[in-house]
Coordinates of N, CA and C and ligand atoms in Angstrom, one line a residue:
M478 N -31.4 -34.3 30.3 CA -30.6 -34.5 29.0 C -30.5 -35.9 28.6
K479 N -30.8 -36.1 27.3 CA -30.8 -37.6 26.9 C -29.3 -38.0 26.6
D480 N -29.1 -39.4 27.1 CA -27.9 -39.9 26.9 C -27.8 -40.4 25.4
K481 N -26.8 -39.9 24.7 CA -26.7 -40.2 23.3 C -25.5 -41.0 23.0
L482 N -24.9 -41.7 23.9 CA -23.7 -42.6 23.6 C -24.1 -43.7 22.8
S483 N -23.5 -44.0 21.7 CA -24.0 -45.1 20.8 C -23.6 -46.5 21.5
T484 N -24.4 -47.4 21.2 CA -24.2 -48.7 21.7 C -23.8 -49.8 20.7
S485 N -23.7 -49.4 19.4 CA -23.3 -50.4 18.3 C -22.5 -49.6 17.4
E486 N -21.6 -50.3 16.6 CA -20.7 -49.7 15.6 C -21.5 -49.0 14.5
E487 N -22.5 -49.7 14.0 CA -23.4 -49.1 13.0 C -24.1 -47.8 13.5
G488 N -24.6 -47.9 14.8 CA -25.2 -46.7 15.4 C -24.3 -45.5 15.5
Q489 N -23.0 -45.9 15.9 CA -22.0 -44.8 16.1 C -21.7 -44.0 14.8
R490 N -21.6 -44.7 13.7 CA -21.4 -44.2 12.4 C -22.5 -43.2 12.1
K491 N -23.7 -43.7 12.2 CA -24.9 -42.9 11.9 C -24.9 -41.7 12.8
D492 N -24.7 -41.8 14.1 CA -24.8 -40.7 14.9 C -23.7 -39.6 14.5
M493 N -22.5 -40.1 14.1 CA -21.6 -39.1 13.8 C -21.9 -38.4 12.5
E494 N -22.4 -39.1 11.5 CA -22.9 -38.5 10.2 C -24.0 -37.5 10.5
N495 N -24.8 -37.9 11.3 CA -26.0 -37.0 11.6 C -25.5 -35.8 12.4
Y496 N -24.7 -36.0 13.5 CA -24.3 -35.0 14.4 C -23.5 -33.9 13.6
Y497 N -22.6 -34.3 12.8 CA -21.7 -33.3 12.1 C -22.3 -32.8 10.9
R498 N -23.4 -33.2 10.5 CA -24.1 -32.6 9.2 C -24.2 -31.1 9.5
F499 N -24.7 -30.7 10.7 CA -24.8 -29.2 11.1 C -23.4 -28.8 11.7
Q500 N -22.9 -29.6 12.6 CA -21.7 -29.1 13.4 C -20.5 -28.7 12.5
A501 N -20.4 -29.4 11.3 CA -19.3 -29.2 10.5 C -19.3 -27.7 10.0
K502 N -20.5 -27.0 10.0 CA -20.6 -25.7 9.5 C -20.0 -24.6 10.6
I503 N -20.0 -25.0 11.8 CA -19.6 -24.1 12.8 C -18.4 -24.7 13.6
Y504 N -17.9 -25.8 13.1 CA -16.8 -26.5 13.9 C -15.5 -25.6 14.0
D505 N -15.0 -25.1 13.0 CA -13.6 -24.4 13.1 C -13.8 -23.1 13.9
A506 N -15.0 -22.4 13.8 CA -15.3 -21.2 14.5 C -15.5 -21.5 16.0
T507 N -15.9 -22.7 16.4 CA -16.3 -22.8 17.8 C -15.2 -23.7 18.6
R508 N -14.6 -24.7 18.0 CA -13.9 -25.7 18.8 C -12.6 -25.3 19.4
W509 N -12.0 -24.2 18.7 CA -10.7 -23.8 19.3 C -10.8 -23.3 20.7
I510 N -12.0 -22.9 21.0 CA -12.2 -22.4 22.4 C -12.1 -23.5 23.5
F511 N -12.4 -24.8 23.3 CA -12.3 -25.8 24.3 C -11.6 -27.0 23.9
L512 N -11.1 -27.3 22.7 CA -10.4 -28.5 22.4 C -9.0 -28.3 22.6
F513 N -8.6 -28.3 23.9 CA -7.2 -28.0 24.2 C -6.2 -29.1 24.0
G514 N -4.9 -28.8 23.8 CA -3.9 -29.8 23.8 C -3.6 -30.4 22.4
R515 N -4.4 -30.1 21.4 CA -4.2 -30.8 20.1 C -2.9 -30.4 19.5
F516 N -2.6 -29.1 19.5 CA -1.3 -28.7 18.8 C -0.1 -28.9 19.7
S517 N -0.3 -28.8 21.0 CA 1.0 -29.0 21.8 C 1.3 -30.5 21.8
V518 N 0.4 -31.5 21.7 CA 0.8 -32.8 21.7 C 1.6 -33.2 20.3
I519 N 1.0 -32.5 19.3 CA 1.7 -32.8 17.9 C 3.0 -32.3 18.0
R520 N 3.3 -31.1 18.6 CA 4.7 -30.5 18.6 C 5.6 -31.4 19.5
K521 N 5.1 -32.4 20.3 CA 5.9 -33.2 21.1 C 6.3 -34.5 20.5
I522 N 5.8 -34.8 19.4 CA 6.1 -36.1 18.8 C 7.5 -36.3 18.6
P523 N 8.2 -37.3 19.2 CA 9.6 -37.4 19.2 C 10.2 -38.2 18.0
V524 N 10.0 -37.6 16.8 CA 10.7 -38.1 15.6 C 11.4 -37.0 14.9
N525 N 12.3 -37.4 14.0 CA 13.1 -36.4 13.3 C 12.1 -35.8 12.2
Y526 N 12.0 -34.5 12.0 CA 11.0 -33.8 11.3 C 11.2 -34.1 9.8
K527 N 12.6 -34.5 9.5 CA 12.9 -34.7 8.0 C 12.5 -36.1 7.5
D528 N 12.1 -37.0 8.4 CA 11.9 -38.4 8.1 C 10.7 -38.5 7.0
N529 N 10.8 -39.6 6.2 CA 9.7 -39.8 5.3 C 8.6 -40.6 6.0
L530 N 7.9 -40.0 6.8 CA 6.9 -40.7 7.7 C 5.6 -41.0 7.0
Q531 N 4.9 -42.1 7.6 CA 3.6 -42.3 7.2 C 2.7 -42.1 8.4
I532 N 1.7 -41.1 8.3 CA 1.0 -40.8 9.4 C -0.5 -41.0 9.1
L533 N -1.2 -41.4 10.2 CA -2.7 -41.6 10.0 C -3.4 -40.7 11.0
D534 N -4.3 -39.9 10.6 CA -5.2 -38.9 11.4 C -6.6 -39.5 11.4
V535 N -6.9 -40.1 12.6 CA -8.2 -40.8 12.8 C -9.3 -39.9 13.3
G536 N -10.3 -39.7 12.5 CA -11.3 -38.7 12.9 C -10.7 -37.3 12.6
C537 N -10.3 -37.1 11.4 CA -9.5 -35.9 11.1 C -10.4 -34.7 11.2
G538 N -11.7 -34.9 11.1 CA -12.6 -33.7 11.1 C -12.4 -32.7 10.0
T539 N -12.2 -31.4 10.3 CA -12.0 -30.4 9.3 C -10.6 -30.3 8.9
G540 N -9.7 -31.1 9.4 CA -8.4 -31.2 8.9 C -7.4 -30.3 9.6
V541 N -7.7 -29.7 10.7 CA -6.7 -28.7 11.3 C -5.5 -29.5 11.7
N542 N -5.7 -30.7 12.3 CA -4.4 -31.5 12.7 C -3.7 -32.0 11.6
S543 N -4.3 -32.4 10.6 CA -3.6 -32.9 9.4 C -2.7 -31.8 8.9
K544 N -3.3 -30.6 8.8 CA -2.5 -29.4 8.3 C -1.2 -29.2 9.3
A545 N -1.6 -29.3 10.6 CA -0.4 -29.0 11.4 C 0.7 -30.1 11.3
L546 N 0.3 -31.3 11.0 CA 1.2 -32.4 10.9 C 2.1 -32.3 9.5
A547 N 1.3 -31.8 8.5 CA 1.9 -31.6 7.2 C 3.0 -30.5 7.2
L548 N 2.8 -29.5 8.1 CA 3.7 -28.4 8.2 C 4.9 -28.8 9.0
Q549 N 4.6 -29.6 10.1 CA 5.6 -29.9 11.1 C 6.6 -31.0 10.4
F550 N 6.0 -31.9 9.6 CA 6.8 -33.0 9.0 C 6.8 -32.9 7.4
P551 N 7.6 -32.1 6.8 CA 7.5 -31.6 5.4 C 7.6 -32.9 4.5
N552 N 8.2 -34.0 5.0 CA 8.4 -35.1 4.0 C 7.4 -36.3 4.3
A553 N 6.4 -36.0 5.2 CA 5.4 -37.2 5.5 C 4.3 -37.2 4.6
H554 N 3.8 -38.4 4.5 CA 2.5 -38.5 3.9 C 1.5 -38.8 4.9
I555 N 0.3 -38.2 4.8 CA -0.7 -38.2 5.8 C -2.0 -38.8 5.2
T556 N -2.6 -39.8 5.9 CA -3.8 -40.3 5.6 C -4.8 -39.8 6.6
S557 N -5.8 -39.2 6.1 CA -6.8 -38.5 7.0 C -8.1 -39.2 6.8
I558 N -8.6 -39.8 7.8 CA -9.9 -40.6 7.6 C -11.0 -40.1 8.6
D559 N -12.1 -40.0 8.1 CA -13.3 -39.5 8.9 C -14.6 -40.1 8.3
V560 N -15.5 -40.5 9.2 CA -16.7 -41.0 8.9 C -17.7 -40.0 8.4
S561 N -17.5 -38.8 8.8 CA -18.5 -37.8 8.3 C -18.0 -37.0 7.0
K562 N -18.9 -37.1 6.0 CA -18.5 -36.5 4.7 C -18.6 -35.0 4.9
D563 N -19.5 -34.5 5.7 CA -19.4 -32.9 5.8 C -18.2 -32.4 6.4
M564 N -17.6 -33.1 7.4 CA -16.3 -32.7 8.0 C -15.2 -32.8 6.9
L565 N -15.2 -34.0 6.3 CA -14.1 -34.2 5.2 C -14.2 -33.3 4.1
D566 N -15.3 -32.8 3.7 CA -15.4 -31.8 2.7 C -14.7 -30.6 3.1
R567 N -14.8 -30.2 4.3 CA -14.1 -29.0 4.9 C -12.7 -29.3 4.9
A568 N -12.3 -30.4 5.2 CA -10.8 -30.8 5.4 C -10.2 -30.7 3.9
A569 N -11.0 -31.2 2.9 CA -10.4 -31.3 1.5 C -10.1 -29.8 1.1
E570 N -11.0 -28.9 1.4 CA -10.8 -27.4 1.1 C -9.5 -26.9 1.7
K571 N -9.4 -27.2 3.1 CA -8.3 -26.8 3.9 C -6.9 -27.3 3.4
L572 N -7.0 -28.6 3.0 CA -5.7 -29.3 2.8 C -5.3 -29.4 1.3
K573 N -6.1 -28.7 0.4 CA -5.7 -28.6 -0.9 C -4.3 -28.2 -1.3
P574 N -3.7 -27.2 -0.6 CA -2.4 -26.8 -0.9 C -1.4 -27.9 -0.7
F575 N -1.7 -29.0 0.0 CA -0.7 -30.0 0.3 C -0.7 -31.1 -0.8
G576 N -1.6 -31.0 -1.8 CA -1.7 -31.9 -2.9 C -1.7 -33.3 -2.5
D577 N -1.0 -34.2 -3.2 CA -1.0 -35.6 -2.9 C -0.1 -36.1 -1.6
R578 N 0.2 -35.1 -0.9 CA 0.9 -35.4 0.4 C -0.2 -35.9 1.4
I579 N -1.3 -35.5 1.2 CA -2.5 -35.9 2.0 C -3.6 -36.7 1.3
T580 N -3.9 -37.8 1.8 CA -5.0 -38.7 1.2 C -6.2 -38.6 2.2
L581 N -7.4 -38.3 1.6 CA -8.5 -38.1 2.5 C -9.4 -39.4 2.2
I582 N -9.9 -40.0 3.2 CA -10.7 -41.2 3.1 C -12.0 -41.0 3.9
N583 N -13.2 -41.1 3.3 CA -14.5 -41.0 3.9 C -15.0 -42.4 4.3
E584 N -14.5 -42.9 5.4 CA -14.8 -44.2 6.0 C -14.7 -44.1 7.5
P585 N -15.3 -45.1 8.2 CA -15.0 -45.2 9.6 C -13.7 -46.0 9.8
Y586 N -12.9 -45.6 10.7 CA -11.7 -46.4 11.1 C -12.2 -47.7 11.7
Q587 N -11.8 -48.8 11.4 CA -12.4 -50.0 11.9 C -11.4 -51.2 11.8
S588 N -11.8 -52.3 12.5 CA -10.9 -53.5 12.5 C -10.7 -54.0 11.1
D589 N -9.5 -54.2 10.7 CA -9.2 -54.4 9.3 C -7.7 -54.8 9.3
T590 N -7.3 -55.5 8.2 CA -5.8 -55.9 8.2 C -5.0 -55.1 7.1
K591 N -5.8 -54.1 6.4 CA -5.2 -53.4 5.2 C -4.0 -52.6 5.6
W592 N -3.9 -52.2 6.8 CA -2.8 -51.2 7.2 C -1.8 -51.9 8.2
N593 N -1.8 -53.2 8.3 CA -0.9 -53.9 9.2 C 0.5 -53.3 9.2
N594 N 1.1 -52.8 10.3 CA 2.5 -52.3 10.4 C 2.8 -51.2 9.4
H595 N 1.9 -50.4 9.1 CA 2.2 -49.4 8.0 C 2.6 -48.0 8.4
F596 N 2.1 -47.6 9.6 CA 2.1 -46.2 10.0 C 3.3 -46.0 11.0
D597 N 4.0 -44.8 11.0 CA 5.0 -44.4 12.0 C 4.2 -43.7 13.1
I598 N 3.2 -43.0 12.8 CA 2.4 -42.2 13.8 C 0.9 -42.4 13.6
I599 N 0.1 -42.6 14.6 CA -1.3 -42.5 14.4 C -1.8 -41.5 15.5
L600 N -2.5 -40.5 15.0 CA -3.2 -39.5 15.8 C -4.7 -39.7 16.0
F601 N -5.1 -39.6 17.3 CA -6.5 -39.6 17.6 C -6.7 -38.3 18.3
S602 N -7.3 -37.3 17.7 CA -7.5 -36.0 18.4 C -9.0 -35.8 18.6
Y603 N -9.4 -35.9 19.8 CA -10.8 -35.7 20.2 C -11.8 -36.6 19.4
S604 N -11.3 -37.8 19.0 CA -12.1 -38.6 18.4 C -12.5 -39.9 19.3
L605 N -11.5 -40.3 20.1 CA -11.8 -41.6 20.9 C -12.9 -41.5 21.8
T606 N -13.2 -40.3 22.4 CA -14.2 -40.2 23.4 C -15.6 -40.2 22.7
M607 N -15.6 -40.1 21.3 CA -16.8 -40.1 20.6 C -17.0 -41.5 20.0
I608 N -16.0 -42.4 20.0 CA -16.1 -43.6 19.4 C -16.5 -44.6 20.4
N609 N -17.9 -44.7 20.6 CA -18.5 -45.6 21.6 C -19.4 -46.6 20.9
P610 N -19.3 -47.9 21.1 CA -18.6 -48.6 22.2 C -17.3 -49.1 21.8
Q611 N -16.7 -48.7 20.6 CA -15.6 -49.5 20.0 C -14.3 -48.9 20.3
W612 N -14.1 -47.9 21.2 CA -12.8 -47.2 21.4 C -11.7 -48.1 21.7
S613 N -11.9 -49.1 22.5 CA -10.8 -49.9 22.9 C -10.3 -50.8 21.7
E614 N -11.3 -51.3 21.0 CA -10.9 -52.1 19.7 C -10.1 -51.2 18.8
L615 N -10.4 -50.0 18.6 CA -9.7 -49.1 17.7 C -8.4 -48.8 18.2
I616 N -8.2 -48.7 19.5 CA -6.8 -48.6 20.1 C -6.0 -49.7 19.7
E617 N -6.6 -50.9 19.9 CA -5.9 -52.1 19.5 C -5.6 -52.2 18.1
Q618 N -6.5 -51.7 17.2 CA -6.3 -51.6 15.8 C -5.2 -50.7 15.4
A619 N -5.1 -49.6 16.1 CA -3.9 -48.7 15.9 C -2.7 -49.3 16.2
K620 N -2.6 -50.1 17.2 CA -1.3 -50.9 17.6 C -1.0 -51.8 16.5
Q621 N -2.0 -52.4 15.9 CA -1.7 -53.4 14.7 C -1.2 -52.6 13.6
D622 N -1.8 -51.4 13.3 CA -1.5 -50.6 12.1 C -0.2 -49.8 12.2
L623 N 0.4 -49.7 13.4 CA 1.7 -49.0 13.6 C 2.8 -49.9 13.4
K624 N 3.9 -49.4 12.8 CA 5.1 -50.2 12.6 C 5.6 -50.4 14.0
P625 N 6.6 -51.3 14.2 CA 7.3 -51.5 15.5 C 8.0 -50.2 15.8
N626 N 7.9 -49.8 17.1 CA 8.5 -48.5 17.5 C 7.7 -47.2 17.0
G627 N 6.5 -47.4 16.4 CA 5.7 -46.3 16.0 C 5.0 -45.7 17.2
Y628 N 4.3 -44.6 17.0 CA 3.8 -43.7 18.1 C 2.3 -43.6 18.0
I629 N 1.5 -43.9 19.0 CA 0.1 -43.4 19.1 C 0.1 -42.0 19.8
V630 N -0.6 -41.2 19.2 CA -0.6 -39.8 19.8 C -2.1 -39.4 20.1
V631 N -2.5 -39.0 21.2 CA -3.9 -38.8 21.6 C -3.9 -37.5 22.3
A632 N -4.9 -36.6 21.9 CA -5.3 -35.5 22.7 C -6.9 -35.7 22.8
D633 N -7.5 -35.5 24.0 CA -8.9 -35.8 24.2 C -9.4 -35.3 25.5
F634 N -10.6 -35.3 25.7 CA -11.2 -35.1 27.1 C -10.7 -36.3 27.9
H635 N -10.6 -36.0 29.2 CA -10.2 -37.1 30.2 C -11.4 -37.4 31.1
D636 N -11.7 -36.5 31.9 CA -12.7 -36.8 33.0 C -13.4 -35.5 33.5
T637 N -14.3 -35.6 34.4 CA -14.9 -34.5 35.0 C -15.5 -34.9 36.3
K638 N -15.5 -34.0 37.4 CA -16.1 -34.3 38.6 C -17.5 -33.8 38.6
M639 N -17.9 -33.0 37.6 CA -19.2 -32.4 37.5 C -20.2 -33.2 36.8
G640 N -21.2 -33.7 37.5 CA -22.3 -34.6 37.0 C -22.9 -33.9 35.7
F641 N -23.3 -32.6 36.0 CA -24.1 -32.0 35.0 C -23.2 -31.9 33.6
Y642 N -21.9 -31.7 33.7 CA -21.1 -31.6 32.5 C -20.9 -33.0 31.8
K643 N -20.8 -34.0 32.6 CA -20.7 -35.4 32.1 C -21.9 -35.7 31.3
K644 N -23.1 -35.3 31.8 CA -24.4 -35.5 31.2 C -24.5 -34.7 29.9
F645 N -24.1 -33.4 30.1 CA -24.1 -32.6 28.9 C -23.2 -33.2 27.7
M646 N -22.0 -33.7 28.1 CA -21.2 -34.2 27.1 C -21.8 -35.5 26.5
R647 N -22.4 -36.3 27.3 CA -23.0 -37.5 26.7 C -24.1 -37.2 25.8
S648 N -24.8 -36.1 26.1 CA -25.8 -35.6 25.2 C -25.2 -35.2 23.8
N649 N -24.0 -34.9 23.8 CA -23.2 -34.6 22.6 C -22.4 -35.7 22.1
H650 N -22.7 -36.9 22.5 CA -22.0 -38.2 22.1 C -20.6 -38.4 22.6
V651 N -20.2 -37.7 23.7 CA -18.9 -37.7 24.2 C -18.9 -38.4 25.6
R652 N -18.1 -39.4 25.7 CA -18.0 -40.2 27.0 C -16.8 -39.6 27.8
L653 N -17.0 -39.1 28.9 CA -16.0 -38.5 29.7 C -15.9 -39.2 31.1
D654 N -15.2 -40.3 31.1 CA -15.2 -41.1 32.3 C -13.7 -41.6 32.7
G655 N -12.8 -40.9 32.3 CA -11.3 -41.2 32.6 C -10.9 -42.6 32.1
H656 N -11.7 -43.1 31.1 CA -11.5 -44.4 30.6 C -10.4 -44.7 29.6
L657 N -9.9 -43.6 28.9 CA -8.9 -43.8 27.9 C -7.5 -44.0 28.4
L658 N -7.1 -43.2 29.3 CA -5.7 -43.1 29.8 C -5.2 -44.5 30.3
P659 N -5.9 -45.1 31.3 CA -5.4 -46.4 31.7 C -5.2 -47.4 30.7
F660 N -6.2 -47.5 29.7 CA -6.0 -48.4 28.7 C -4.8 -48.1 27.7
L661 N -4.7 -46.8 27.3 CA -3.5 -46.4 26.5 C -2.2 -46.8 27.2
K662 N -2.1 -46.6 28.5 CA -0.9 -46.8 29.2 C -0.6 -48.4 29.3
Q663 N -1.7 -49.1 29.3 CA -1.5 -50.5 29.4 C -1.0 -51.1 28.0
R664 N -1.4 -50.5 26.9 CA -1.2 -51.0 25.6 C 0.1 -50.5 24.9
F665 N 0.5 -49.3 25.4 CA 1.8 -48.7 24.8 C 2.6 -48.2 25.9
R666 N 3.9 -48.1 25.5 CA 4.8 -47.5 26.5 C 4.8 -46.1 26.5
P667 N 4.3 -45.4 27.6 CA 4.2 -43.9 27.6 C 5.5 -43.2 27.4
V668 N 5.5 -42.2 26.5 CA 6.8 -41.4 26.4 C 6.4 -39.9 26.7
Y669 N 5.1 -39.6 26.7 CA 4.7 -38.3 27.1 C 3.3 -38.5 27.6
E670 N 3.0 -37.8 28.8 CA 1.6 -38.1 29.3 C 1.3 -36.8 30.2
K671 N 0.2 -36.2 30.0 CA -0.2 -35.1 30.8 C -1.7 -35.0 30.9
V672 N -2.2 -34.7 32.1 CA -3.6 -34.4 32.3 C -3.7 -33.0 32.8
K673 N -4.5 -32.2 32.1 CA -4.6 -30.8 32.5 C -6.1 -30.4 32.8
N674 N -6.3 -29.3 33.4 CA -7.6 -28.7 33.5 C -8.1 -27.9 32.4
G675 N -9.3 -28.1 32.0 CA -10.0 -27.2 31.1 C -10.4 -26.0 32.0
Y676 N -11.4 -25.2 31.5 CA -11.8 -24.0 32.2 C -12.1 -24.3 33.7
V677 N -11.6 -23.6 34.6 CA -11.8 -23.7 36.0 C -12.1 -25.1 36.5
A678 N -11.4 -26.1 35.9 CA -11.3 -27.5 36.3 C -12.8 -28.1 36.1
V679 N -13.6 -27.6 35.2 CA -14.9 -28.2 34.9 C -14.6 -29.6 34.3
W680 N -13.6 -29.7 33.5 CA -13.1 -31.0 33.0 C -11.6 -31.0 32.9
Q681 N -11.1 -32.3 32.7 CA -9.7 -32.4 32.5 C -9.5 -33.0 31.1
Y682 N -8.5 -32.7 30.4 CA -8.1 -33.1 29.1 C -6.8 -33.8 29.2
L683 N -6.6 -34.8 28.3 CA -5.3 -35.6 28.4 C -4.6 -35.4 27.0
M684 N -3.2 -35.5 27.2 CA -2.3 -35.6 26.1 C -1.5 -36.8 26.3
F685 N -1.3 -37.7 25.3 CA -0.6 -38.9 25.5 C 0.1 -39.2 24.2
I686 N 1.5 -39.6 24.4 CA 2.2 -40.3 23.3 C 2.7 -41.6 23.8
G687 N 2.5 -42.6 23.1 CA 2.8 -44.0 23.5 C 3.6 -44.7 22.3
K688 N 4.5 -45.5 22.7 CA 5.3 -46.2 21.7 C 4.9 -47.6 21.6
K689 N 4.8 -48.2 20.4 CA 4.5 -49.7 20.2 C 5.8 -50.4 20.3
E690 N 5.9 -51.3 21.4 CA 7.1 -51.9 21.6 C 7.1 -53.4 21.2
Q691 N 5.8 -54.0 21.2 CA 5.8 -55.4 20.7 C 4.7 -55.6 19.8
Ligands
SAM1552 C1 -14.6 -33.9 17.9 S1 -14.2 -34.3 16.2 C2 -12.5 -34.1 16.2 C3 -12.0 -33.6 14.8 C4 -10.4 -33.3 14.8 N1 -9.7 -34.5 15.0 C5 -10.1 -32.3 15.7 O1 -9.2 -32.5 16.6 O2 -10.6 -31.1 15.5 C6 -14.5 -36.0 16.1 C7 -14.3 -36.5 14.6 O3 -14.2 -37.9 14.7 C8 -15.0 -38.4 13.6 N2 -15.3 -39.8 13.9 C9 -16.1 -40.3 14.9 N3 -16.1 -41.7 14.8 C10 -15.3 -42.0 13.8 C11 -15.0 -43.3 13.2 N4 -15.5 -44.5 13.8 N5 -14.1 -43.4 12.2 C12 -13.6 -42.2 11.7 N6 -13.9 -41.1 12.1 C13 -14.8 -40.9 13.2 C14 -16.2 -37.5 13.5 O4 -16.9 -37.7 12.3 C15 -15.6 -36.2 13.8 O5 -15.2 -35.6 12.6

């Protein structure tokens, strides 16, 4: 199996655009089977549901989590960003009923100063393990883009002991090396953290909520 982890920012964007050109068509029908933890971690976000929140959904894909966020936080504005136009087109359909409560942006999330201290919540759901090599930079960027006391919320693959599965995931642009959690815990104060087994422990997935304290 060919290792398809990107080694440059530009390569990563192109890989995502190409990969999701076809995958977007089958995404919603297939991913619910194994992308665990997405909705449970959203339900655990410790803020008042009535607040006028600013939320960023990074790598929003087809918009399933943006929809869950919009329903859970009826007064929130959600910015949903994705590098893949094919995925975002599907999100646009799904999120139409929410009107201007959701803004869709077809760009990569990247190092920038435009959103300094702007968001109350930033969600990365199954995007960070595909953002190679720049995943740690974008966690730092999220810290910059969050308001003081804002929350980073992550659901993603964590690790695997099975070499074949690690290789298989790398051939699908996913890095499964237990690398995210230690870095998240170092950069944010953990308020919720759980690692759980996927099917018969072939892989583990993580859920994390961390608070920006300085
Ligand atoms: C596995 S999908 C997850 C989609 C959605 N968050 C979910 O939980 O179903 C990963 C998404 O991240 C997007 N993505 C990857 N790299 C990105 C980047 N640098 N900036 C923005 N989106 C990115 C991909 O295009 C894809 O839609």
